[in-house]
Coordinates of N, CA, C and O in Angstrom, one line a residue:
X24 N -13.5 -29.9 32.7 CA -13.5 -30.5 31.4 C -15.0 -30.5 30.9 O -16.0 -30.6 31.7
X25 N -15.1 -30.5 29.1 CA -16.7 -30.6 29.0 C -16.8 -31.8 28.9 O -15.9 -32.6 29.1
X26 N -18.1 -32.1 28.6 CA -18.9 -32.9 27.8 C -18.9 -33.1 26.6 O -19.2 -32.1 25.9
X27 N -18.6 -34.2 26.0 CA -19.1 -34.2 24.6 C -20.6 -33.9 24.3 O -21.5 -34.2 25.1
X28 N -20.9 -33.1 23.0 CA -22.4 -33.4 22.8 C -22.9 -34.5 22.8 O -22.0 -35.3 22.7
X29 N -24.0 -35.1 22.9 CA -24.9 -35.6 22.6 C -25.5 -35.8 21.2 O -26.1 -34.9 20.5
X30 N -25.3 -37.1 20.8 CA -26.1 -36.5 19.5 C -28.1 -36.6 19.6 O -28.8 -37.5 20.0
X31 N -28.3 -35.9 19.1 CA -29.7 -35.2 18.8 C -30.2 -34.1 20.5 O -31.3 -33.9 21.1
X32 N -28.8 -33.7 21.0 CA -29.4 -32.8 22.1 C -28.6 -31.8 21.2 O -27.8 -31.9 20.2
X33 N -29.4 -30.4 22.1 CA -28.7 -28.8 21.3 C -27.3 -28.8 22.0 O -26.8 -29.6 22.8
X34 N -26.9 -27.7 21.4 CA -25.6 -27.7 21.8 C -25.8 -26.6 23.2 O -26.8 -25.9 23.4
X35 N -24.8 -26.5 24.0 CA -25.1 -25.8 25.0 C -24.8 -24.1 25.1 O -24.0 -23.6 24.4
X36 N -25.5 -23.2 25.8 CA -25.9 -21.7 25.4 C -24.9 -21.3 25.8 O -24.3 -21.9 26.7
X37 N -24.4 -20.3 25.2 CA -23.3 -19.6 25.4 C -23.9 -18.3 26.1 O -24.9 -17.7 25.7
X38 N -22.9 -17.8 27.3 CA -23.5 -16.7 27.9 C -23.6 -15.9 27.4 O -23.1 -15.8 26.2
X39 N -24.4 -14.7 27.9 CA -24.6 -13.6 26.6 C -23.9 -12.3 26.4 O -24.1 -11.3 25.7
X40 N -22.9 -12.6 27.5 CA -21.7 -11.4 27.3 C -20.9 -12.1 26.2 O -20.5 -11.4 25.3
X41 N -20.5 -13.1 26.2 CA -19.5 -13.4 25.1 C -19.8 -13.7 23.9 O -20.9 -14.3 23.6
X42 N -19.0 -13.1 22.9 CA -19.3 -13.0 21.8 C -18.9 -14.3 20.8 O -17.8 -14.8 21.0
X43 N -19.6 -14.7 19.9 CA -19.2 -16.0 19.5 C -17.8 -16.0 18.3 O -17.4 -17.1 17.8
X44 N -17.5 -15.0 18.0 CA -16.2 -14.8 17.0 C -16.0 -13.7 17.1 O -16.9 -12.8 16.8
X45 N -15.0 -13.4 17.4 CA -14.1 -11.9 17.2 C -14.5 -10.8 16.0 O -14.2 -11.2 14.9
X46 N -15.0 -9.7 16.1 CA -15.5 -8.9 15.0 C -14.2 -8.0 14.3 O -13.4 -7.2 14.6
X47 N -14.5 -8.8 12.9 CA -13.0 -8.5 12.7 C -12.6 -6.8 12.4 O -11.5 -6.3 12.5
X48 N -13.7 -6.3 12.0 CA -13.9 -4.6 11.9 C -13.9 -3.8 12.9 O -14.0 -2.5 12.9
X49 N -13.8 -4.9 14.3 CA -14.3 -4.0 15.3 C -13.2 -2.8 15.8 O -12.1 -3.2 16.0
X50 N -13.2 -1.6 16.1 CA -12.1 -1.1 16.2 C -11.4 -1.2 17.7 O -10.3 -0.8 17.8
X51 N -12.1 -1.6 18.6 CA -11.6 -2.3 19.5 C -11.3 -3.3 19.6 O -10.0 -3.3 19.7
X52 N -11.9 -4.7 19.4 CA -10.9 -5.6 19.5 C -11.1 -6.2 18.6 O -12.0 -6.9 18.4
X53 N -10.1 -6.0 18.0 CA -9.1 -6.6 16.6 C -8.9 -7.8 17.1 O -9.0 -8.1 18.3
X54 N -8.6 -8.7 15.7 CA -8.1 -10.3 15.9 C -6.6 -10.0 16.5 O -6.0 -9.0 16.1
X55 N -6.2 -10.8 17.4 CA -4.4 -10.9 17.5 C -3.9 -11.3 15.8 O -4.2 -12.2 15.0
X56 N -2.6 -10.0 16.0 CA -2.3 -10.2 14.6 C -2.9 -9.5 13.2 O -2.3 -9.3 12.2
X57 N -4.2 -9.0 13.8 CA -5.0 -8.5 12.7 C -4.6 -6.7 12.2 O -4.4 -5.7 13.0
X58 N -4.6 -6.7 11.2 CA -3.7 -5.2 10.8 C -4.8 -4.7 9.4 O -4.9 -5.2 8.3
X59 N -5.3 -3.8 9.9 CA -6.1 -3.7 8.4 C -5.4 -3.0 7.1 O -4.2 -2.5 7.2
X60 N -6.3 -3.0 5.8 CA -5.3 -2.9 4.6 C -4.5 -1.2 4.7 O -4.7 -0.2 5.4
X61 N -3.7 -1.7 3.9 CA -2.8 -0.6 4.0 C -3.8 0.8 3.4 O -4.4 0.5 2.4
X62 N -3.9 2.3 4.1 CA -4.4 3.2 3.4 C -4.3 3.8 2.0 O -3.2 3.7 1.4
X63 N -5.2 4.2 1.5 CA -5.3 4.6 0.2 C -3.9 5.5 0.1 O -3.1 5.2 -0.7
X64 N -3.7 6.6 1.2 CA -2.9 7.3 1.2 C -1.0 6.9 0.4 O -0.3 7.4 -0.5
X65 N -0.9 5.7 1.6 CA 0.2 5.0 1.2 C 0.2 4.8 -0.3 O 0.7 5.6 -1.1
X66 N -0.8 3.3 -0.6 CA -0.4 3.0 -1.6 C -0.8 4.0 -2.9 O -1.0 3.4 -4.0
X67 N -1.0 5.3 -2.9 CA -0.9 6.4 -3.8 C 0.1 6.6 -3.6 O 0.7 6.5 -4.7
X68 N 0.9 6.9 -2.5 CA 2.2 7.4 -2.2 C 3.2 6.5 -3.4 O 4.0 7.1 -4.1
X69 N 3.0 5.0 -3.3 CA 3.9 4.4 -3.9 C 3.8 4.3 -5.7 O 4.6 4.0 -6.6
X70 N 2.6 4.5 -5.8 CA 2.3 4.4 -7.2 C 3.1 5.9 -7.6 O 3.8 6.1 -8.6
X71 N 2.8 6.8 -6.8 CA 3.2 8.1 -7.6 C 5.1 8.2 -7.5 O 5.8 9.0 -8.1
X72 N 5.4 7.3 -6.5 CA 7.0 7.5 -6.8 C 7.7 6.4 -7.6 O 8.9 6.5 -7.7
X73 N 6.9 5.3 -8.3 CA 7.0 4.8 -9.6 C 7.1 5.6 -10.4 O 8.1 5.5 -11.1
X74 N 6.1 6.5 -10.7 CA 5.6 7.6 -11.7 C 6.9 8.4 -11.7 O 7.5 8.5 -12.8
X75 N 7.3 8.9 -10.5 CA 8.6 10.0 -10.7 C 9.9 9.5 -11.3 O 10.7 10.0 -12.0
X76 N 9.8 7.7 -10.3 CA 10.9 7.5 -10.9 C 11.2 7.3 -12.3 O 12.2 7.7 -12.9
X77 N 10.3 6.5 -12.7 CA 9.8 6.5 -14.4 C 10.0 8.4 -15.3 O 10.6 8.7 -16.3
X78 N 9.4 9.0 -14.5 CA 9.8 10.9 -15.3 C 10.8 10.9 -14.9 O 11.5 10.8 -15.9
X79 N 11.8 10.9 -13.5 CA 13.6 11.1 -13.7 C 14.4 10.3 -14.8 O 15.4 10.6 -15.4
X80 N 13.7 9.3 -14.8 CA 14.7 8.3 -16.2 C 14.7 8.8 -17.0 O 15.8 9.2 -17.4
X81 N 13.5 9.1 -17.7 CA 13.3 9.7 -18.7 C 14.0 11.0 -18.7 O 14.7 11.1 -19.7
X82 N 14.0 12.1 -18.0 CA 14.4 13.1 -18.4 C 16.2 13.2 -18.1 O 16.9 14.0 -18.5
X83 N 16.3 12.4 -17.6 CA 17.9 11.5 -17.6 C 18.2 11.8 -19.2 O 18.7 12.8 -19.7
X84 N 17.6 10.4 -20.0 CA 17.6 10.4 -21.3 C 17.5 11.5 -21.9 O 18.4 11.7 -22.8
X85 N 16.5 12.5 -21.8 CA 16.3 13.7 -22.7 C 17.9 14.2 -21.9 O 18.4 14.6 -23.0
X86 N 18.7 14.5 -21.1 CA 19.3 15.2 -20.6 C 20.8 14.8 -21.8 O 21.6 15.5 -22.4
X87 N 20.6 13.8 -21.7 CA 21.7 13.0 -23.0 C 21.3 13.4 -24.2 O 22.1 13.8 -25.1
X88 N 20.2 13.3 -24.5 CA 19.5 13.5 -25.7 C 20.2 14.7 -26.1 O 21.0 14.8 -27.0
X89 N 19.8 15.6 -25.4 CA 20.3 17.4 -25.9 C 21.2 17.5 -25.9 O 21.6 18.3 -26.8
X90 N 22.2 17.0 -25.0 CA 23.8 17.1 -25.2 C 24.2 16.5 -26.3 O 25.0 17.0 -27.1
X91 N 23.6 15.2 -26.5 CA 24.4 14.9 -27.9 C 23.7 16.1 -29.1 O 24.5 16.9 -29.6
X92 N 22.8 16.2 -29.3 CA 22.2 16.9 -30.6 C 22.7 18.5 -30.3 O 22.7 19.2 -31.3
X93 N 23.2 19.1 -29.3 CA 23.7 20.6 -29.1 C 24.8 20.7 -29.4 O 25.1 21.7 -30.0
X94 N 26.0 19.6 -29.1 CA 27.3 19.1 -29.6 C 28.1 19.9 -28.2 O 29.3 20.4 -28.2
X95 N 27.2 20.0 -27.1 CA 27.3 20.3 -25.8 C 28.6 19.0 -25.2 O 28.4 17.8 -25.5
X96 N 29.9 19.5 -24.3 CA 30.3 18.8 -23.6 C 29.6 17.8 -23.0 O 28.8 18.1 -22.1
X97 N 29.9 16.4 -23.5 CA 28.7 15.0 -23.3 C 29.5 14.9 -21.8 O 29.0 14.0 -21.1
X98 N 30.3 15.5 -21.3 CA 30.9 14.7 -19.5 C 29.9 15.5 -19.0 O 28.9 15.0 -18.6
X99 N 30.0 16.7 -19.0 CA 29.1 17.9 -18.4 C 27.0 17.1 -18.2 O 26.2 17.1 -17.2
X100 N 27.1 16.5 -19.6 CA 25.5 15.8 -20.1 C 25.6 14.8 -18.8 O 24.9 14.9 -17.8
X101 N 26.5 13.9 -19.0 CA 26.8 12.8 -18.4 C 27.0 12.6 -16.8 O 26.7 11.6 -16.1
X102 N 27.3 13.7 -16.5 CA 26.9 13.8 -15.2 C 25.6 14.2 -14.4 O 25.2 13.7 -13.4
X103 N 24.9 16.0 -15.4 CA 23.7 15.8 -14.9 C 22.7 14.6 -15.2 O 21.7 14.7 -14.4
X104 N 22.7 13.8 -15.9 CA 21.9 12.6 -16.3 C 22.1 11.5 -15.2 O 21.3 10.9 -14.5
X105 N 23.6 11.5 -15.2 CA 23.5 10.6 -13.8 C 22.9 10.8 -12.1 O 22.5 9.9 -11.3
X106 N 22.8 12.7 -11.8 CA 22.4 12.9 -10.6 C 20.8 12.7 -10.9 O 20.2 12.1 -10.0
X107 N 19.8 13.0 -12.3 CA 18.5 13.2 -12.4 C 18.4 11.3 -12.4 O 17.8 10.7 -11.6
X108 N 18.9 10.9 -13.1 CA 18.7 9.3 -12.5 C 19.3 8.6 -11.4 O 19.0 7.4 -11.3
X109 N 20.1 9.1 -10.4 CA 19.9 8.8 -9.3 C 18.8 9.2 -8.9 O 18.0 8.4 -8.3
X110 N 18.3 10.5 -9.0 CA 17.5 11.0 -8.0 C 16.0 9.4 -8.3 O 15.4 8.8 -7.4
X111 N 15.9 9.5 -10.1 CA 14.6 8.4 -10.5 C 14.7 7.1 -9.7 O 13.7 6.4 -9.4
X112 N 16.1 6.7 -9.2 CA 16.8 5.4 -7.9 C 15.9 5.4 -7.1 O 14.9 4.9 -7.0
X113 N 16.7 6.4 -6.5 CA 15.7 6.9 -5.2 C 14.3 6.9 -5.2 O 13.9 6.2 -4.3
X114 N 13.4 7.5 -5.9 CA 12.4 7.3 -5.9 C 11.5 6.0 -6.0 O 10.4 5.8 -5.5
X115 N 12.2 5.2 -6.9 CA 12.2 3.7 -6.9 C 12.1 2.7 -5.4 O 11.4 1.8 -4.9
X116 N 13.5 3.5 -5.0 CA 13.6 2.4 -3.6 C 12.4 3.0 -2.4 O 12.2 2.3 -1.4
X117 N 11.7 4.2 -2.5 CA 11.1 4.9 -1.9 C 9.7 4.2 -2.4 O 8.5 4.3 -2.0
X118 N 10.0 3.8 -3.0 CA 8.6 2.6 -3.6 C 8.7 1.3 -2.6 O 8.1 0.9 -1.6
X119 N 9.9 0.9 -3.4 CA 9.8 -0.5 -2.7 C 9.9 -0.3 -0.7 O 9.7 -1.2 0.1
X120 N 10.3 0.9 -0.5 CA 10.6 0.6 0.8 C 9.5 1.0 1.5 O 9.7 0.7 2.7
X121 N 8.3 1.5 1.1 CA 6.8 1.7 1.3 C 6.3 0.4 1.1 O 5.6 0.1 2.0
X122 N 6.3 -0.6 0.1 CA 5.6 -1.6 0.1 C 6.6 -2.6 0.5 O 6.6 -3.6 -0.2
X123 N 7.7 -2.6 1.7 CA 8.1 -3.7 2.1 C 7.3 -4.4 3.1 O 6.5 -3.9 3.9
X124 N 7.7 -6.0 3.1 CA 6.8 -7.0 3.7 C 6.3 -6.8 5.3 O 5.2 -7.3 5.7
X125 N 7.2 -6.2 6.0 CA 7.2 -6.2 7.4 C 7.5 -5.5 8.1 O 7.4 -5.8 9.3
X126 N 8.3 -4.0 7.7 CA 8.7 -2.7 8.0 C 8.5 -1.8 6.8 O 9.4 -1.4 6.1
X127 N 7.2 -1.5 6.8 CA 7.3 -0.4 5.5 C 7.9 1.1 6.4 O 7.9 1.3 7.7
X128 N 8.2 1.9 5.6 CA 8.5 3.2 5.8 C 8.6 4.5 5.1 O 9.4 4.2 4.2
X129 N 8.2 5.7 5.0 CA 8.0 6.6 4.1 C 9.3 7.3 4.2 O 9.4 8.2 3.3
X130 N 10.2 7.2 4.9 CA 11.9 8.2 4.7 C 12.5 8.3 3.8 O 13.2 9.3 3.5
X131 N 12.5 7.0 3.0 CA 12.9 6.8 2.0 C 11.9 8.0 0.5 O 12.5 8.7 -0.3
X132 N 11.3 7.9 0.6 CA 10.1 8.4 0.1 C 10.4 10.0 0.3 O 10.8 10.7 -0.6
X133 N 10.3 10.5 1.5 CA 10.4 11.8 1.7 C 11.7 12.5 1.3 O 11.8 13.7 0.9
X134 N 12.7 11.4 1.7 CA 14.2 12.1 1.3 C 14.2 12.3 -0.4 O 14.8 13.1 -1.0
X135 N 13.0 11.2 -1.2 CA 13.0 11.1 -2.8 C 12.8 12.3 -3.1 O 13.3 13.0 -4.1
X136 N 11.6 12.9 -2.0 CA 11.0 13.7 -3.0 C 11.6 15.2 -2.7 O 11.4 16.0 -3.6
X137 N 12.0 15.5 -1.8 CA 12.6 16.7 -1.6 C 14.1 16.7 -2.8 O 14.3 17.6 -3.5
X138 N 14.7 15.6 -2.8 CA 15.6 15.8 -4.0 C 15.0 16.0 -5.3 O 15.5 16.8 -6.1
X139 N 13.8 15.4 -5.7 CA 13.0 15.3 -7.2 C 12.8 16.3 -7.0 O 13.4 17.0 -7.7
X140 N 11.7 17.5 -5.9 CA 11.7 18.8 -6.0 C 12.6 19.6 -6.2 O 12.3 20.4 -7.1
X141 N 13.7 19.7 -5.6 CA 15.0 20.4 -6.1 C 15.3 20.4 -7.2 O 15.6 21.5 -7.7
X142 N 15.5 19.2 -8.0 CA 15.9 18.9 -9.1 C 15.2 19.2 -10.1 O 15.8 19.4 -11.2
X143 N 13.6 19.1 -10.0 CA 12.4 19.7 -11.2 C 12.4 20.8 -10.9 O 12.5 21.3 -12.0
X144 N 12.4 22.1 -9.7 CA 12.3 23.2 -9.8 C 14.0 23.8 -10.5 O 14.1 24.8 -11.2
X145 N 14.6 23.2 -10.2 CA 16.1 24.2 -11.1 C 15.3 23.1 -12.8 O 15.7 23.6 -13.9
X146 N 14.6 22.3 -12.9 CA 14.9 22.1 -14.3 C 13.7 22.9 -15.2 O 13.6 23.1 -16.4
X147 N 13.0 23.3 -14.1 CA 11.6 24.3 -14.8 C 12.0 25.5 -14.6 O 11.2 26.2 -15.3
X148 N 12.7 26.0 -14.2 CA 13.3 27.1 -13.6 C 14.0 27.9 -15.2 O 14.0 28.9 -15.8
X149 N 14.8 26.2 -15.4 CA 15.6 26.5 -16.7 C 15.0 26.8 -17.9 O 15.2 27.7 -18.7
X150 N 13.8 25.5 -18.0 CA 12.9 25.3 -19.2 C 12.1 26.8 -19.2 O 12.2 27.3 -20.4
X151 N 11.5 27.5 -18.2 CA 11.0 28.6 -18.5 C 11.7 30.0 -18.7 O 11.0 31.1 -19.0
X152 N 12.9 30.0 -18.5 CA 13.7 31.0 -18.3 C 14.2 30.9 -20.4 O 14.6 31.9 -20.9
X153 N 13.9 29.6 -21.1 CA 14.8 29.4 -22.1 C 13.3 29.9 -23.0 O 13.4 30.0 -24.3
X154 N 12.1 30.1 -22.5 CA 11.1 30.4 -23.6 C 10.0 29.5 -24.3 O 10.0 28.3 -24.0
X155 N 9.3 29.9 -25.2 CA 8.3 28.9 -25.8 C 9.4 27.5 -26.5 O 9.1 26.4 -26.5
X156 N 10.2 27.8 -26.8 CA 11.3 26.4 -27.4 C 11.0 25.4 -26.5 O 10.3 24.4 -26.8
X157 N 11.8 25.7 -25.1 CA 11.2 24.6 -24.0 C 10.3 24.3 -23.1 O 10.4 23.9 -22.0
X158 N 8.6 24.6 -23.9 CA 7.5 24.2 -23.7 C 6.9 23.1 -23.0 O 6.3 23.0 -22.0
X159 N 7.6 21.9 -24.2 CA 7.4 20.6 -23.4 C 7.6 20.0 -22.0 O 7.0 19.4 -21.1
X160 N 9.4 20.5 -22.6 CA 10.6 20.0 -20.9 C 9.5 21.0 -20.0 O 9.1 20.3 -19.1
X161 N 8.9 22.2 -19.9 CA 8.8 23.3 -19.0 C 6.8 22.4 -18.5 O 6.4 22.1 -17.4
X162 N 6.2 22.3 -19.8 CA 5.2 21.6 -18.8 C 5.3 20.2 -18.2 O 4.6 20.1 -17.2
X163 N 6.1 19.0 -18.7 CA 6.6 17.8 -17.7 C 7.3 18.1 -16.7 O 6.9 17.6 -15.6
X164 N 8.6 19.1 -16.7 CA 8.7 19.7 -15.3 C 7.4 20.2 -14.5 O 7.0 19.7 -13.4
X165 N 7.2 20.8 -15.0 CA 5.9 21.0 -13.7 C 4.6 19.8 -13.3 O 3.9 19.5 -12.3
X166 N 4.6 19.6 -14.1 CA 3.4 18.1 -13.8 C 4.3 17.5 -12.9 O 3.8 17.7 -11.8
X167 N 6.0 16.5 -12.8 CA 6.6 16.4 -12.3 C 6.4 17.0 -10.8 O 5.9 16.3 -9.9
X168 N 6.7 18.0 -10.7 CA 6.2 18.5 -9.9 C 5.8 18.7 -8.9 O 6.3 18.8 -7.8
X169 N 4.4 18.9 -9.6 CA 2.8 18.8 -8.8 C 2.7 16.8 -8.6 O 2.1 16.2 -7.7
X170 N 3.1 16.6 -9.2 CA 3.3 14.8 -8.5 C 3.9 14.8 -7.7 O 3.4 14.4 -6.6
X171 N 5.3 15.0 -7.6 CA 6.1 15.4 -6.3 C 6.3 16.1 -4.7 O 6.8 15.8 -3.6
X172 N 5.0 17.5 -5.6 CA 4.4 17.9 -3.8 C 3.5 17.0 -3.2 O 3.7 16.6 -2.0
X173 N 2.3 16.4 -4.2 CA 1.3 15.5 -3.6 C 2.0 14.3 -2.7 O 2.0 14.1 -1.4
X174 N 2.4 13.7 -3.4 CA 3.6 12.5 -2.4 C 4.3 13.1 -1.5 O 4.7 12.2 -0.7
X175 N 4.6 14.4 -1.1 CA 5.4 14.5 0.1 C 4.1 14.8 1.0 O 3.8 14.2 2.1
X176 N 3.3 15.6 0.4 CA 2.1 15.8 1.1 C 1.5 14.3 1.6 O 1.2 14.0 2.8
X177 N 1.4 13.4 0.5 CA 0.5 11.9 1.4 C 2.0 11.4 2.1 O 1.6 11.0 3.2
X178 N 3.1 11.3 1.9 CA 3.8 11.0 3.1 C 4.1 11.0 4.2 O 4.9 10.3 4.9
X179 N 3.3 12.3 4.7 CA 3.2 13.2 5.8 C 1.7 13.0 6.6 O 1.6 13.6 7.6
X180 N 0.5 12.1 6.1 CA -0.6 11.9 6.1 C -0.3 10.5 7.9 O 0.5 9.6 8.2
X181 N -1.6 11.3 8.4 CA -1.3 10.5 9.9 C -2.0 9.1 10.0 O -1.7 8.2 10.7
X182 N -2.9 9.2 9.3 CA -3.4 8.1 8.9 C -2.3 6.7 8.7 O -2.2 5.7 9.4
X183 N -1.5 7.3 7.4 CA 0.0 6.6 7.1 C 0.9 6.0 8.1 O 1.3 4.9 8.3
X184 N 1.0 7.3 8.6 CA 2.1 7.1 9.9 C 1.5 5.8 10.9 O 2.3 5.0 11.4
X185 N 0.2 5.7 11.0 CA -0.2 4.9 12.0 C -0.3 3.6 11.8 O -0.5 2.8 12.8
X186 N -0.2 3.2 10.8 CA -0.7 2.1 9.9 C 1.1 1.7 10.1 O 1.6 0.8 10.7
X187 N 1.5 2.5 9.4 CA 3.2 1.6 9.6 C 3.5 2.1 11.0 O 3.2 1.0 11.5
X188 N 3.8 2.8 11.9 CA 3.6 1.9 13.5 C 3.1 0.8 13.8 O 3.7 0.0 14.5
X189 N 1.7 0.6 13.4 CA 1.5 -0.8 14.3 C 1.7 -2.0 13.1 O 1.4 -3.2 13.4
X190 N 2.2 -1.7 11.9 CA 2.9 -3.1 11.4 C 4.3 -3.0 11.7 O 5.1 -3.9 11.9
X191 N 4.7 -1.8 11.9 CA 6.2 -2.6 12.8 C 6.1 -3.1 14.3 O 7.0 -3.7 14.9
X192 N 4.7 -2.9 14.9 CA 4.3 -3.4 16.0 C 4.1 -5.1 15.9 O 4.4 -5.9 16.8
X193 N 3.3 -5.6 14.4 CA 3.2 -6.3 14.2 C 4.1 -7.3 13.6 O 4.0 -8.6 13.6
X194 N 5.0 -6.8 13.2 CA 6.1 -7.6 12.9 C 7.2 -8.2 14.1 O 7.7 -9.2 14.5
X195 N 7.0 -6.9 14.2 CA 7.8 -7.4 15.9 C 7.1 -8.5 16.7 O 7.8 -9.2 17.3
X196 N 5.9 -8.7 16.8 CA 5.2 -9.4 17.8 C 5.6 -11.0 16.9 O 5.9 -12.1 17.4
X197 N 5.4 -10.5 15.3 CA 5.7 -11.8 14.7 C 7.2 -12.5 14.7 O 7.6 -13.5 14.1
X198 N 8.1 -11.8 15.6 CA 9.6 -12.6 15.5 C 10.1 -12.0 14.5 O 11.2 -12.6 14.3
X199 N 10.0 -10.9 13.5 CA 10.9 -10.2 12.6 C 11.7 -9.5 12.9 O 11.6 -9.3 14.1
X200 N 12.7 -9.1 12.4 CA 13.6 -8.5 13.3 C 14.3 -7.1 12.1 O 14.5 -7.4 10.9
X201 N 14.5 -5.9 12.4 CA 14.4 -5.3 11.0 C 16.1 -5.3 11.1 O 16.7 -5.4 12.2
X202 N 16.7 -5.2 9.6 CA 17.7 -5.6 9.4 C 19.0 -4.8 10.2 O 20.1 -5.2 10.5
X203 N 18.4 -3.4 10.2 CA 19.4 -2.4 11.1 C 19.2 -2.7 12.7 O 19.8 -2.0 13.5
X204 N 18.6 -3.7 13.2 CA 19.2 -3.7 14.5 C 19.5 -5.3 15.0 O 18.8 -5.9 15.9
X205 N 20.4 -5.6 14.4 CA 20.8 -7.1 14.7 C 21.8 -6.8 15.5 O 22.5 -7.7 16.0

């Protein structure tokens, strides 16, 4: 047991191997618990599958749009609007399931974007095959896109991967328990 101090004596020396507070940068030893911020990588990842899912909505709508004003079969409209806004779903939950509290994950994310790629390349495919008319649709399809490769690309970033390993390391250590293994 110690001593209390003394008052007006120094306090007593601490040996000089030990360090007087844990460095919290240090890349050795981390605080217990301590997890640094999430990578740029990630949260670009998440911003940009807002962005898609926001361009699938929308082109959901344009998908209705043209059906009604062509006097095109609206079931036919009605269904591809429903798979391009599922697909904008998906990209959504591929948000939120990247920025969840205690098991983030990019699957969600990667399954988004390989469907959003499929579905922008048959929709640019179309837009450019129909000529200068579908200019617009043919350059937001491709911006689309090129936002779509980038996110599969940072989803794929190792950096990412490591960061959500050791917060599901940390979550776990915290008593979380993720919902699929009860």
């Amino acid at each position: 047991m110690t001593t209390p101090p003394q008052w007006g004596a120094p306090p007593p020396a601490r040996p000089q191997y030990q360090q007087p507070y844990p460095q919290q940068g240090h890349p050795h030893q981390p605080w217990p618990g301590y997890l640094p911020p999430k990578p740029a990588p990630l949260v670009l990842l998440a911003i940009l599958n807002w962005i898609l899912a926001v361009g699938m909505l929308v082109i959901a709508a344009f998908v209705i749009m043209s059906f009604l004003m062509s006097g095109a079969t609206l079931v036919v409209g009605i269904v591809l609007a429903a798979v391009v806004a599922g697909v904008g779903v998906l990209n959504a939950l591929g948000a939120l399931s990247i920025n969840h509290p205690y098991f983030p994950n990019t699957v969600t994310s990667q399954l988004a974007g390989v469907f959003t790629g499929l579905v922008l390349a048959v929709a640019l495919f179309r837009s450019v095959s129909r000529g200068v008319a579908e200019l617009v649709p043919s350059m937001a399809s491709a911006v689309l896109l090129a936002v779509c490769i980038l996110s599969l690309v940072l989803a794929s970033r190792p950096a990412g991967k490591q960061w959500i390993v050791a917060k599901h390391q940390l979550s776990l250590s915290q008593g979380h328990a993720p919902r699929n293994r009860r």
